[in-house]
């Protein structure tokens, strides 16, 4: 057994350079590793809390130096949220980081779990990959080819659809939840923030890992990864495979079967190589395949909370998604050049019950079973070229300058439709509306920082984007039932452009305290929906924009045993895209509202003793519609209808979010440690739509992981939602009835992992 190590709650992302590898911090992705620092027994105990999940490099003593002196300290974290590798505590951006040891079975496992420890972040939607951050996100998701308000990036590749985002956080190095508008560096559809998924790098030596898990509802998982260096270590590879299945948890009273099962297969291959003495190349390919009932057991909310439904039309989902990426970095004397090329695609075939009831079936009385579904294919190609100045030392001087700039191109091809009809007709004959579109995005951006003194830095940047979308909308009904209206075809070509600037000030108050303030513009793309206006023209919606004002503080105290971070913000959100129904089956997307949000975010991490660490967060949010009055002609009533939601809460924006995670390690034998990690996540009440008549009650989710670990194996017992909290993951109002999907209840399981 090696020397006992401290297992802090926030693990370090360390950068290790190989001889001959590029030295610019923006290029050394291959050396990222999660690790703990070895420590001795603490000389004195300290109670501490942190308001911020970040770490500050101390200029008078590093964490390693403190360790050598017999003290214990939190480990530094390096992030790439601003397109360079930098210490999180000196980055003027609010970021919550989940490292490798916080990810996995029984922990932060799916894309939906990301919001548990991040303040003012809420996931929602059928896939769980839609988010609101600080109240800002996507409110127009009841259709196809929607623009997201919080962008997801896989190894710096933008994912253009919620169905393109992987369900499981497989084999990742870390997850970065970036809060606040990021339009200058990231581009369109990051008006609320960004989710960065950073895949695990190949190891330097031959080795691997295997995990077997089993739990409630026959949860079964097999995961395996292998690191294989080639050409005497000049080429490094990692291959990863994962299979996950679980029975459904909703009883279908109409058939006696269970609903909401899971059946997923995923894999990734990564190849890295140094190119000469100054270059590095990384190529990845990943895929995820889902084959299940669609996880859509809609039911009236009373039934939903009992995990029951009455559906007479079987649900089915087949979804394949994945992509490839190539990143090349070359360090020149005065700058680093980076090329990032990405291809991603998905194919979705989804069908489910159309009326969320089980009959009775009586066509003579006009009572029929209904079906609905969605079919989509999408592929995208992106290319980014970036140049970055050399990194500045930990002790900058007046007159130092850092900069980065780049060119970006994205092409998206989408072909999809929604269908709705009586269950007796085939899906091919059903009434449907379809959208066939091709979109191009061109952007140029620049960002700089200039040190007025050795502690005061002024920053600025801007991104100009130009977008063009050509689209054709088709409404058809081979069955003759015309659920989406009379057959029609319309097309249009739309263009948008935007300039998104950002300015800020950063001030290093002391070596332990860093502050920042900034103003930034956010941008969410406009486009064409699959719907038609009342006059038969294509439904075009304009972009959304926002202005965000933010100030933050990051501190590291008590010899780096305590980190306290805080941020305050105000967001002015304009031309919000919203779904507006003109009948039960026909709707449009309109820029119908403006809104604002304001709040605070507090995060904390602390090493209370050598064996006990703590992480906590709290978010306060006040997010409401400032102006949401919309008048439209209803084909259902034949009259103009005016709706006014001014003053209502923005959906998926709880006023209070909080989390608490403890991590306690104790020695069981000379060779085995036990790590106990409970986590509590709280959300106050929130609404699901602008109407706001139905509210999700406040929820408190309790998870627990108990792991026994040795040199090359670990065994875990874990539980999720142990108090069996009842809450909805989805909701909508249909024909005057509240429908929803409740989350899975309490689950427990066990995992065994071996490394070699």
XYZ file of C-alpha atoms in Angstrom:
756
model
C 0.000 0.000 0.000
C 1.537 3.355 -0.954
C 1.739 6.260 1.393
C -1.721 7.278 2.494
C -3.169 10.084 0.411
C -5.775 12.694 1.068
C -8.796 12.354 -1.231
C -10.160 15.917 -1.464
C -13.592 16.569 -2.795
C -12.337 18.651 -5.714
C -9.529 16.771 -7.430
C -6.657 18.458 -9.203
C -6.378 18.671 -12.954
C -2.591 18.583 -13.302
C -0.585 19.326 -16.412
C 2.437 17.139 -17.068
C 4.698 17.850 -20.046
C 6.610 15.113 -21.797
C 10.057 15.849 -23.196
C 9.601 17.356 -26.617
C 5.900 18.168 -26.130
C 4.577 21.678 -26.778
C 5.167 24.018 -23.855
C 2.290 26.403 -24.425
C -0.371 25.756 -21.777
C -3.094 25.929 -24.397
C -1.796 22.827 -26.171
C -0.854 20.274 -23.514
C -4.150 18.452 -23.278
C -2.503 15.048 -23.323
C -1.056 15.509 -19.855
C -4.290 16.230 -18.005
C -4.714 13.857 -15.082
C -6.848 13.780 -11.964
C -4.868 13.100 -8.829
C -4.633 13.642 -5.073
C -1.642 15.044 -3.277
C 0.060 12.878 -0.619
C -0.175 14.442 2.803
C 0.719 13.788 6.369
C -1.552 13.966 9.407
C -2.878 17.475 10.010
C -1.131 19.412 12.770
C -4.331 21.204 13.725
C -8.011 20.746 12.850
C -9.952 23.602 11.270
C -13.657 23.952 10.606
C -14.240 25.629 7.257
C -16.771 26.309 4.543
C -16.312 27.478 0.971
C -18.406 29.594 -1.260
C -16.789 28.536 -4.590
C -15.602 25.349 -6.236
C -12.253 26.694 -7.295
C -8.671 26.901 -6.174
C -6.154 29.743 -5.994
C -2.433 29.211 -6.530
C -0.774 30.857 -3.533
C 2.208 32.911 -4.486
C 3.997 32.475 -1.156
C 3.633 28.654 -1.030
C 2.195 26.100 -3.429
C -0.018 23.191 -2.343
C 2.918 20.815 -2.883
C 5.188 22.939 -0.684
C 2.583 22.980 2.065
C 2.316 19.208 1.778
C 6.074 18.847 2.150
C 5.846 20.956 5.301
C 3.342 18.498 6.784
C 0.250 20.631 6.114
C -2.752 19.718 4.003
C -4.196 21.816 1.212
C -6.782 21.784 -1.499
C -5.415 21.000 -4.925
C -5.353 23.549 -7.756
C -7.728 23.079 -10.680
C -6.911 23.906 -14.286
C -9.810 24.616 -16.643
C -10.177 25.388 -20.348
C -13.453 27.320 -20.130
C -11.867 30.367 -21.787
C -10.094 28.349 -24.523
C -6.783 28.327 -22.621
C -5.542 26.281 -19.708
C -5.664 28.443 -16.597
C -6.049 28.254 -12.848
C -9.744 28.378 -12.002
C -9.145 30.837 -9.161
C -7.657 33.401 -11.535
C -10.241 32.948 -14.282
C -12.811 35.781 -14.417
C -15.709 33.431 -15.025
C -18.101 31.449 -12.812
C -17.453 27.727 -13.337
C -18.417 24.583 -11.427
C -16.069 21.658 -12.125
C -16.734 17.948 -11.671
C -13.491 15.981 -11.870
C -12.989 12.356 -12.814
C -13.462 11.021 -9.287
C -16.801 12.830 -8.978
C -18.092 11.203 -12.178
C -19.372 7.676 -12.665
C -21.856 5.080 -11.506
C -23.743 6.178 -8.387
C -22.278 9.702 -8.670
C -22.602 12.308 -11.427
C -23.492 9.754 -14.076
C -25.825 11.277 -16.671
C -26.141 14.624 -18.392
C -29.201 15.276 -16.186
C -27.064 14.984 -13.023
C -24.880 17.954 -13.915
C -27.154 20.443 -12.166
C -26.996 18.805 -8.729
C -23.981 20.756 -7.443
C -24.009 23.845 -9.678
C -25.914 26.855 -8.268
C -28.689 28.389 -10.381
C -28.511 25.544 -12.931
C -31.520 23.338 -13.821
C -31.724 20.549 -16.402
C -35.006 19.633 -18.100
C -36.527 18.027 -21.171
C -36.876 14.465 -22.420
C -33.126 14.035 -22.822
C -32.050 16.028 -19.785
C -29.610 17.919 -21.995
C -31.557 21.197 -21.944
C -30.528 23.649 -19.228
C -31.401 26.994 -17.759
C -28.544 28.871 -16.131
C -29.429 31.964 -14.121
C -32.938 31.627 -15.569
C -31.699 31.840 -19.171
C -32.115 28.890 -21.535
C -34.513 27.581 -24.163
C -38.241 28.039 -23.727
C -39.229 26.880 -27.244
C -38.476 23.151 -27.143
C -41.819 21.691 -28.222
C -40.757 21.090 -31.784
C -37.806 20.000 -33.872
C -34.434 21.570 -34.676
C -34.641 23.996 -31.764
C -31.881 26.411 -30.878
C -30.422 25.834 -27.406
C -29.809 28.591 -24.891
C -27.038 26.717 -23.076
C -24.595 25.156 -25.519
C -22.942 21.782 -25.002
C -19.385 21.209 -26.214
C -17.552 17.884 -26.493
C -13.801 18.485 -26.557
C -14.427 22.011 -27.895
C -16.858 20.778 -30.591
C -20.265 22.471 -30.455
C -23.212 20.040 -30.461
C -26.027 21.571 -32.498
C -29.023 19.698 -31.043
C -30.231 18.330 -27.714
C -30.500 14.888 -29.356
C -26.825 15.026 -30.249
C -25.721 15.291 -26.601
C -24.754 11.952 -24.984
C -26.941 10.687 -22.137
C -24.117 9.192 -20.064
C -20.937 10.942 -18.944
C -18.692 8.130 -20.123
C -14.936 8.195 -19.520
C -14.624 11.933 -19.007
C -11.740 13.822 -17.456
C -14.022 16.539 -16.157
C -17.226 18.510 -16.737
C -17.189 22.302 -16.674
C -20.478 24.136 -16.072
C -19.829 27.691 -17.264
C -22.410 30.133 -15.947
C -23.338 33.332 -17.732
C -23.245 34.428 -21.363
C -20.233 33.137 -23.326
C -21.047 34.485 -26.778
C -17.656 36.158 -27.400
C -15.539 33.000 -27.137
C -18.165 30.310 -27.794
C -20.561 31.879 -30.269
C -24.257 31.379 -30.823
C -26.531 29.541 -28.398
C -24.491 30.193 -25.265
C -26.704 33.052 -24.117
C -27.153 31.310 -20.758
C -23.816 29.528 -20.489
C -22.015 26.419 -21.656
C -21.476 22.790 -20.652
C -17.987 21.509 -21.505
C -17.453 17.742 -21.625
C -13.733 16.953 -21.634
C -12.883 13.353 -22.505
C -10.203 11.371 -20.695
C -6.754 11.377 -22.236
C -4.851 8.154 -23.011
C -2.327 6.986 -20.438
C 1.431 6.800 -20.991
C 1.712 3.114 -20.020
C -0.106 -0.077 -20.941
C -3.100 -0.523 -18.635
C -6.832 -0.500 -18.304
C -9.890 -0.574 -16.082
C -13.092 -2.637 -15.842
C -16.313 -1.885 -13.950
C -19.303 -4.149 -13.201
C -22.441 -2.723 -11.577
C -25.880 -3.984 -10.565
C -28.806 -2.260 -8.875
C -32.522 -1.527 -8.541
C -34.814 -2.491 -11.444
C -32.126 -4.827 -12.773
C -29.724 -1.984 -13.405
C -26.772 -3.617 -15.159
C -23.618 -1.924 -16.359
C -20.344 -3.101 -17.856
C -17.581 -0.605 -18.597
C -14.039 -1.216 -19.786
C -11.184 0.982 -20.934
C -7.668 0.256 -22.163
C -4.620 2.495 -22.605
C -2.225 1.170 -25.242
C 0.913 3.174 -26.114
C 2.416 2.505 -29.550
C 5.684 3.307 -31.291
C 7.647 3.333 -28.036
C 5.170 5.740 -26.482
C 5.203 8.280 -29.313
C 1.562 7.382 -30.026
C -0.898 6.907 -27.174
C -4.361 5.356 -27.531
C -7.361 4.800 -25.307
C -10.375 2.637 -26.137
C -13.518 2.693 -23.984
C -16.779 0.697 -24.141
C -19.895 0.903 -21.958
C -23.181 -1.003 -21.822
C -26.043 0.080 -19.537
C -29.539 -1.340 -19.163
C -32.325 -0.952 -16.611
C -35.977 -1.992 -16.425
C -38.681 0.649 -16.444
C -40.115 2.130 -13.249
C -43.591 3.251 -14.426
C -46.451 0.723 -14.371
C -48.584 0.872 -17.516
C -52.082 0.083 -16.230
C -53.301 -0.507 -19.778
C -50.878 -3.334 -20.565
C -49.337 -4.421 -17.267
C -45.848 -3.669 -18.582
C -43.247 -1.293 -17.194
C -42.266 1.912 -18.970
C -39.132 4.093 -19.120
C -36.487 1.422 -19.559
C -32.849 2.017 -20.474
C -30.735 0.218 -23.054
C -27.564 2.037 -24.073
C -24.294 1.077 -25.735
C -21.449 3.574 -26.086
C -17.801 3.711 -27.035
C -14.897 6.059 -27.702
C -11.447 5.768 -29.275
C -8.761 8.412 -28.697
C -5.363 8.626 -30.377
C -2.712 11.174 -29.406
C 0.745 11.833 -30.781
C 3.474 14.421 -30.541
C 4.346 15.875 -33.959
C 7.969 16.881 -33.879
C 9.162 18.986 -30.970
C 6.421 21.612 -31.151
C 3.232 19.918 -32.307
C 0.558 17.671 -30.842
C -2.310 15.856 -32.550
C -5.390 14.337 -30.947
C -8.081 12.391 -32.826
C -11.264 11.024 -31.224
C -14.295 9.081 -32.395
C -17.334 8.347 -30.209
C -20.789 6.790 -30.578
C -23.824 6.161 -28.348
C -26.797 3.962 -29.267
C -30.125 3.998 -27.374
C -32.787 1.367 -28.058
C -35.681 1.659 -25.586
C -39.287 2.790 -25.194
C -38.418 6.459 -25.412
C -38.557 7.308 -21.688
C -41.846 9.149 -22.305
C -44.447 7.684 -19.878
C -46.703 10.742 -19.899
C -49.664 10.615 -17.522
C -51.960 12.968 -15.577
C -49.804 14.241 -12.730
C -51.659 12.284 -10.031
C -50.854 9.048 -11.852
C -47.363 10.236 -12.718
C -46.456 10.777 -9.063
C -47.588 7.195 -8.377
C -45.301 6.008 -11.201
C -48.319 4.879 -13.206
C -49.636 5.595 -16.708
C -52.393 4.408 -19.042
C -50.948 4.196 -22.534
C -52.391 1.954 -25.242
C -49.867 2.813 -27.954
C -46.386 1.346 -27.431
C -43.469 3.744 -27.220
C -40.235 3.082 -29.067
C -36.989 5.012 -29.511
C -33.959 4.273 -31.610
C -31.317 6.962 -31.383
C -27.752 6.791 -32.642
C -25.393 9.721 -32.165
C -21.687 10.364 -32.259
C -18.884 12.009 -34.119
C -15.213 12.474 -34.800
C -12.815 15.290 -33.982
C -9.222 16.204 -34.752
C -7.246 18.794 -32.837
C -3.779 19.946 -33.838
C -1.679 22.357 -31.753
C 1.629 23.850 -32.833
C 3.731 26.049 -30.562
C 5.632 28.779 -32.414
C 8.020 31.192 -30.745
C 5.457 33.957 -30.214
C 2.094 32.197 -30.377
C 0.341 28.847 -30.546
C -1.745 27.802 -33.528
C -4.724 25.491 -32.950
C -6.948 23.742 -35.494
C -10.115 21.963 -34.312
C -12.108 19.994 -36.897
C -15.350 18.258 -35.929
C -18.070 16.129 -37.449
C -21.147 15.080 -35.466
C -24.453 13.443 -36.415
C -27.508 11.718 -34.983
C -30.458 9.685 -36.240
C -33.700 9.577 -34.204
C -36.815 7.469 -34.678
C -39.329 8.021 -31.849
C -42.966 6.988 -31.435
C -45.300 7.183 -28.436
C -48.909 7.418 -27.337
C -50.697 10.422 -28.801
C -53.367 11.115 -26.183
C -51.741 9.711 -23.004
C -54.838 7.620 -22.234
C -55.994 4.052 -22.828
C -59.337 4.634 -24.479
C -62.013 3.367 -24.514
C -61.663 2.854 -28.270
C -64.952 3.696 -30.014
C -64.560 5.262 -33.491
C -68.377 5.517 -33.854
C -68.400 7.896 -30.873
C -65.366 9.775 -32.102
C -63.155 8.234 -29.418
C -59.986 6.815 -30.948
C -56.509 5.878 -29.888
C -53.876 8.356 -31.057
C -50.197 8.096 -31.885
C -47.421 10.628 -32.240
C -43.751 10.540 -33.079
C -40.635 12.294 -34.254
C -38.098 11.425 -36.938
C -34.879 13.379 -37.322
C -31.483 13.129 -38.964
C -28.846 15.780 -38.505
C -25.186 16.129 -39.350
C -22.797 18.976 -38.869
C -19.249 19.943 -39.795
C -17.252 22.578 -37.946
C -13.789 24.079 -38.318
C -12.052 26.469 -35.959
C -8.628 28.102 -36.352
C -7.218 29.825 -33.295
C -4.037 31.693 -32.376
C -3.071 32.267 -28.743
C -0.360 34.292 -27.112
C 2.189 32.598 -24.836
C 0.998 32.148 -21.253
C 1.846 34.826 -18.696
C 3.710 33.780 -15.566
C 2.012 33.593 -12.178
C 3.501 37.016 -11.363
C 2.542 39.356 -14.234
C 4.091 42.779 -14.660
C 2.633 46.076 -15.795
C 2.492 46.143 -19.566
C 2.064 42.393 -20.004
C -0.539 41.474 -22.602
C -2.290 38.246 -23.514
C -4.546 37.653 -26.465
C -6.328 35.081 -28.556
C -8.335 35.192 -31.758
C -9.873 32.876 -34.269
C -12.075 32.000 -37.217
C -15.032 29.617 -36.992
C -17.262 27.852 -39.507
C -20.254 25.553 -38.895
C -22.473 23.778 -41.423
C -25.643 21.996 -40.243
C -27.935 19.789 -42.330
C -31.274 18.852 -40.754
C -34.180 16.746 -42.009
C -36.961 15.961 -39.564
C -40.676 15.772 -38.937
C -43.293 15.286 -36.255
C -46.360 13.152 -36.894
C -49.713 12.875 -35.122
C -52.727 10.766 -36.074
C -55.068 7.978 -35.067
C -53.255 4.807 -34.048
C -54.970 2.739 -36.757
C -52.942 4.332 -39.574
C -49.298 3.599 -40.246
C -46.662 6.145 -39.270
C -45.949 6.787 -42.969
C -49.597 7.748 -43.540
C -49.903 9.946 -40.448
C -50.440 13.697 -40.498
C -47.069 15.380 -40.156
C -45.170 18.617 -40.432
C -41.617 18.459 -41.695
C -38.590 20.717 -41.863
C -35.643 20.368 -44.234
C -32.963 22.977 -43.569
C -29.327 23.802 -44.231
C -27.596 26.392 -42.079
C -24.175 28.028 -42.216
C -22.438 30.020 -39.494
C -19.325 32.157 -39.997
C -17.609 33.907 -37.118
C -14.464 35.829 -36.240
C -13.483 36.610 -32.663
C -10.732 38.218 -30.599
C -10.024 38.514 -26.892
C -7.255 40.312 -25.003
C -6.028 41.260 -21.541
C -3.663 44.115 -20.650
C -2.063 44.538 -17.225
C -2.200 48.190 -16.181
C -0.270 47.167 -13.064
C 1.037 43.844 -11.812
C -2.380 43.252 -10.191
C -4.919 45.142 -12.324
C -5.891 43.813 -15.761
C -8.324 45.297 -18.259
C -9.931 42.806 -20.641
C -11.998 43.040 -23.776
C -13.164 41.063 -26.740
C -15.806 40.680 -29.408
C -17.250 38.102 -31.790
C -18.948 38.829 -35.086
C -21.267 36.116 -36.426
C -23.087 35.788 -39.729
C -25.700 33.053 -40.255
C -27.682 31.884 -43.233
C -30.427 29.247 -43.177
C -32.393 27.852 -46.098
C -35.478 25.859 -45.105
C -38.515 24.119 -46.578
C -41.617 23.373 -44.475
C -44.061 20.681 -45.592
C -47.435 19.854 -44.032
C -49.001 16.612 -45.242
C -51.726 14.167 -44.262
C -51.959 10.957 -46.361
C -54.534 9.686 -43.863
C -56.814 12.634 -44.597
C -57.162 13.529 -40.902
C -55.269 16.841 -41.215
C -54.130 17.150 -37.599
C -51.605 19.834 -38.592
C -53.910 21.605 -40.994
C -54.325 21.471 -44.743
C -51.398 20.187 -46.845
C -48.984 22.950 -47.753
C -45.383 23.599 -48.760
C -43.447 26.795 -48.108
C -39.788 27.754 -48.105
C -37.647 30.680 -47.109
C -34.040 31.762 -46.704
C -33.132 33.881 -43.700
C -29.915 35.589 -42.578
C -28.825 36.968 -39.222
C -25.726 38.692 -37.957
C -24.553 39.787 -34.543
C -21.659 41.523 -32.795
C -21.152 40.285 -29.219
C -18.646 42.316 -27.174
C -17.313 41.838 -23.641
C -15.297 44.167 -21.379
C -14.019 43.624 -17.882
C -11.596 44.389 -15.074
C -9.646 41.825 -13.026
C -7.892 42.712 -9.790
C -5.629 40.487 -7.682
C -6.324 42.015 -4.266
C -3.836 39.764 -2.465
C -2.139 36.509 -3.479
C -5.156 34.751 -1.963
C -8.024 36.978 -3.211
C -9.010 37.632 -6.837
C -11.900 39.826 -8.008
C -13.428 40.591 -11.377
C -16.248 42.546 -13.002
C -17.492 42.303 -16.575
C -20.228 43.234 -19.018
C -21.012 40.877 -21.891
C -23.565 40.438 -24.633
C -25.229 37.060 -25.196
C -26.636 35.729 -28.453
C -28.989 32.910 -29.391
C -29.606 32.217 -33.064
C -32.860 32.796 -34.883
C -34.184 30.417 -37.504
C -37.118 28.673 -39.159
C -39.502 26.332 -37.352
C -41.481 23.432 -38.811
C -44.700 25.418 -38.418
C -46.538 27.806 -40.726
C -48.002 31.164 -39.860
C -51.765 31.680 -40.108
C -51.267 33.252 -43.553
C -49.401 30.143 -44.786
C -45.920 31.664 -44.746
C -42.930 30.071 -43.078
C -42.646 30.712 -39.340
C -39.410 32.686 -38.898
C -38.186 33.660 -35.429
C -35.554 36.282 -34.728
C -32.444 35.878 -32.538
C -32.444 36.453 -28.814
C -29.933 38.776 -27.162
C -28.965 39.606 -23.614
C -26.727 41.933 -21.655
C -25.121 40.400 -18.581
C -23.495 42.289 -15.717
C -21.421 40.236 -13.302
C -18.978 40.749 -10.436
C -17.170 37.984 -8.624
C -14.697 37.172 -5.881
C -12.489 34.095 -5.531
C -10.457 33.439 -2.410
C -8.230 30.789 -0.885
C -7.787 30.968 2.873
C -6.292 29.135 5.850
C -3.212 27.977 3.972
C -5.320 26.746 1.037
C -7.608 24.622 3.186
C -10.615 26.852 2.521
C -11.971 28.322 -0.711
C -14.748 30.873 -0.771
C -16.186 32.151 -4.058
C -19.068 34.490 -4.759
C -20.713 36.077 -7.799
C -23.531 38.570 -8.265
C -25.234 39.111 -11.615
C -27.994 40.838 -13.536
C -29.224 39.692 -16.967
C -31.418 41.710 -19.345
C -32.852 39.165 -21.814
C -34.569 40.430 -24.986
C -36.714 38.932 -27.805
C -37.161 35.596 -26.058
C -38.304 32.775 -28.350
C -41.471 31.072 -27.073
C -43.914 28.451 -28.291
C -47.372 29.911 -28.907
C -50.220 27.470 -29.560
C -52.901 28.442 -32.068
C -54.713 25.118 -31.512
C -54.108 21.898 -29.588
C -51.940 20.620 -32.447
C -50.716 23.777 -34.188
C -48.232 26.270 -32.815
C -45.587 28.765 -33.876
C -42.359 30.110 -32.399
C -42.461 33.836 -31.698
C -40.182 36.458 -30.135
C -42.907 37.189 -27.681
C -41.209 38.279 -24.504
C -38.448 40.015 -22.637
C -37.238 39.022 -19.218
C -34.629 39.741 -16.557
C -32.873 37.791 -13.858
C -30.722 38.751 -10.928
C -29.105 36.797 -8.163
C -26.088 35.588 -6.259
C -24.001 32.415 -6.297
C -21.891 31.103 -3.431
C -19.621 28.083 -3.551
C -17.341 26.585 -0.926
C -14.782 23.817 -0.524
C -12.820 22.972 2.614
C -10.510 20.395 4.123
C -11.848 20.148 7.644
C -9.340 17.473 8.625
C -7.009 15.214 6.685
C -9.860 12.717 6.374
C -12.892 14.981 5.952
C -13.619 17.432 3.142
C -16.694 19.462 2.344
C -18.216 21.140 -0.662
C -21.255 23.426 -0.589
C -23.086 25.777 -2.917
C -26.021 28.161 -2.787
C -27.771 30.130 -5.496
C -30.449 32.809 -5.236
C -32.360 33.711 -8.397
C -35.122 36.170 -9.204
C -36.106 35.537 -12.852
C -39.354 36.978 -14.255
C -40.949 38.117 -17.498
C -40.783 41.894 -17.829
C -43.024 41.937 -20.901
C -44.867 38.947 -22.345
C -48.047 39.987 -24.142
C -48.904 38.141 -27.346
C -51.917 38.388 -29.642
C -52.624 35.765 -32.294
C -55.491 34.480 -34.423
C -56.754 31.138 -33.152
C -57.924 28.751 -35.853
C -59.645 26.793 -33.104
C -61.925 29.643 -31.980
C -61.844 31.821 -35.112
C -60.999 34.850 -32.945
C -57.990 36.886 -31.900
C -56.675 35.858 -28.492
C -54.413 37.905 -26.228
C -52.275 36.313 -23.545
C -50.383 38.252 -20.883
C -47.731 36.505 -18.791
C -45.966 39.689 -17.683
C -44.653 39.289 -14.142
C -44.713 35.488 -14.218
C -41.663 33.435 -13.318
C -39.383 32.214 -16.086
C -39.772 28.411 -16.306
C -37.188 26.130 -14.685
C -35.869 28.945 -12.491
C -36.124 27.990 -8.797
C -35.493 30.899 -6.468
C -33.167 28.854 -4.252
C -30.708 26.088 -5.142
C -28.268 24.539 -2.695
C -26.046 21.508 -2.308
C -23.827 19.932 0.328
C -21.318 17.141 -0.219
C -19.129 15.512 2.431
C -16.226 13.213 1.708
C -14.934 11.214 4.696
C -12.049 8.746 4.424
C -11.090 6.197 7.077
C -8.580 3.350 7.149
C -10.203 -0.117 7.295
C -7.016 -2.178 7.039
C -3.424 -1.375 6.138
C -4.359 -1.921 2.500
C -7.985 -0.702 2.294
C -9.610 2.704 2.819
C -13.325 3.416 3.091
C -14.667 6.645 1.572
C -18.176 7.794 2.534
C -19.662 10.513 0.314
C -23.210 11.748 0.997
C -24.645 14.568 -1.121
C -27.799 16.622 -0.590
C -29.214 18.738 -3.418
C -32.092 21.200 -2.874
C -34.317 23.156 -5.248
C -37.185 25.401 -4.281
C -40.464 25.471 -6.191
C -40.472 26.405 -9.886
C -42.782 26.456 -12.924
C -42.585 24.501 -16.187
C -44.210 27.022 -18.533
C -44.981 30.753 -18.734
C -48.570 30.157 -17.566
C -47.274 29.114 -14.164
C -50.497 27.556 -12.869
C -48.703 24.302 -12.037
C -45.582 24.412 -9.902
C -43.097 21.749 -8.986
C -42.858 21.547 -5.199
C -39.494 22.079 -3.527
C -37.316 18.971 -3.728
C -34.470 17.612 -1.641
C -32.486 14.780 -3.220
C -30.188 12.652 -1.053
C -27.519 10.436 -2.634
C -24.864 8.332 -0.922
C -21.751 6.517 -2.104
C -19.647 4.223 0.126
C -16.469 2.991 -1.518
C -13.821 0.565 -0.306
C -10.618 1.138 -2.251
C -7.177 -0.398 -2.489
C -4.247 -0.116 -4.879
C -5.901 -1.631 -7.953
C -9.546 -2.219 -7.079
C -12.560 -0.561 -5.501
C -15.996 -1.761 -4.409
C -18.910 0.647 -3.949
C -22.384 0.588 -2.476
C -24.442 3.521 -3.647
C -27.933 4.956 -3.426
C -29.720 7.705 -5.326
C -32.765 9.671 -4.205
C -32.705 7.673 -0.983
C -35.644 9.557 0.543
C -37.776 8.605 -2.491
C -38.560 12.239 -3.288
C -41.415 12.702 -5.768
C -40.873 15.290 -8.486
C -41.508 15.792 -12.197
C -38.813 15.840 -14.852
C -41.283 17.039 -17.509
C -44.707 18.711 -17.629
C -47.142 20.267 -20.061
C -50.772 21.345 -20.193
C -52.828 19.485 -22.800
C -56.612 19.913 -23.357
C -56.902 21.458 -19.893
C -55.198 18.546 -18.088
C -51.841 18.631 -16.307
C -49.578 15.886 -17.668
C -46.147 14.970 -16.426
C -43.358 12.437 -16.104
C -42.071 11.725 -12.612
C -38.462 10.921 -11.838
C -37.384 7.436 -10.830
C -37.670 6.829 -7.086
C -35.067 5.509 -4.665
C -32.447 3.239 -6.216
C -29.541 1.344 -4.721
C -26.743 -0.641 -6.281
C -23.195 -1.918 -6.067
C -20.137 -1.556 -8.310
C -16.823 -3.360 -8.550
C -13.946 -1.752 -10.443
C -10.490 -3.127 -11.191
C -7.492 -1.325 -12.689
C -4.477 -3.032 -14.209
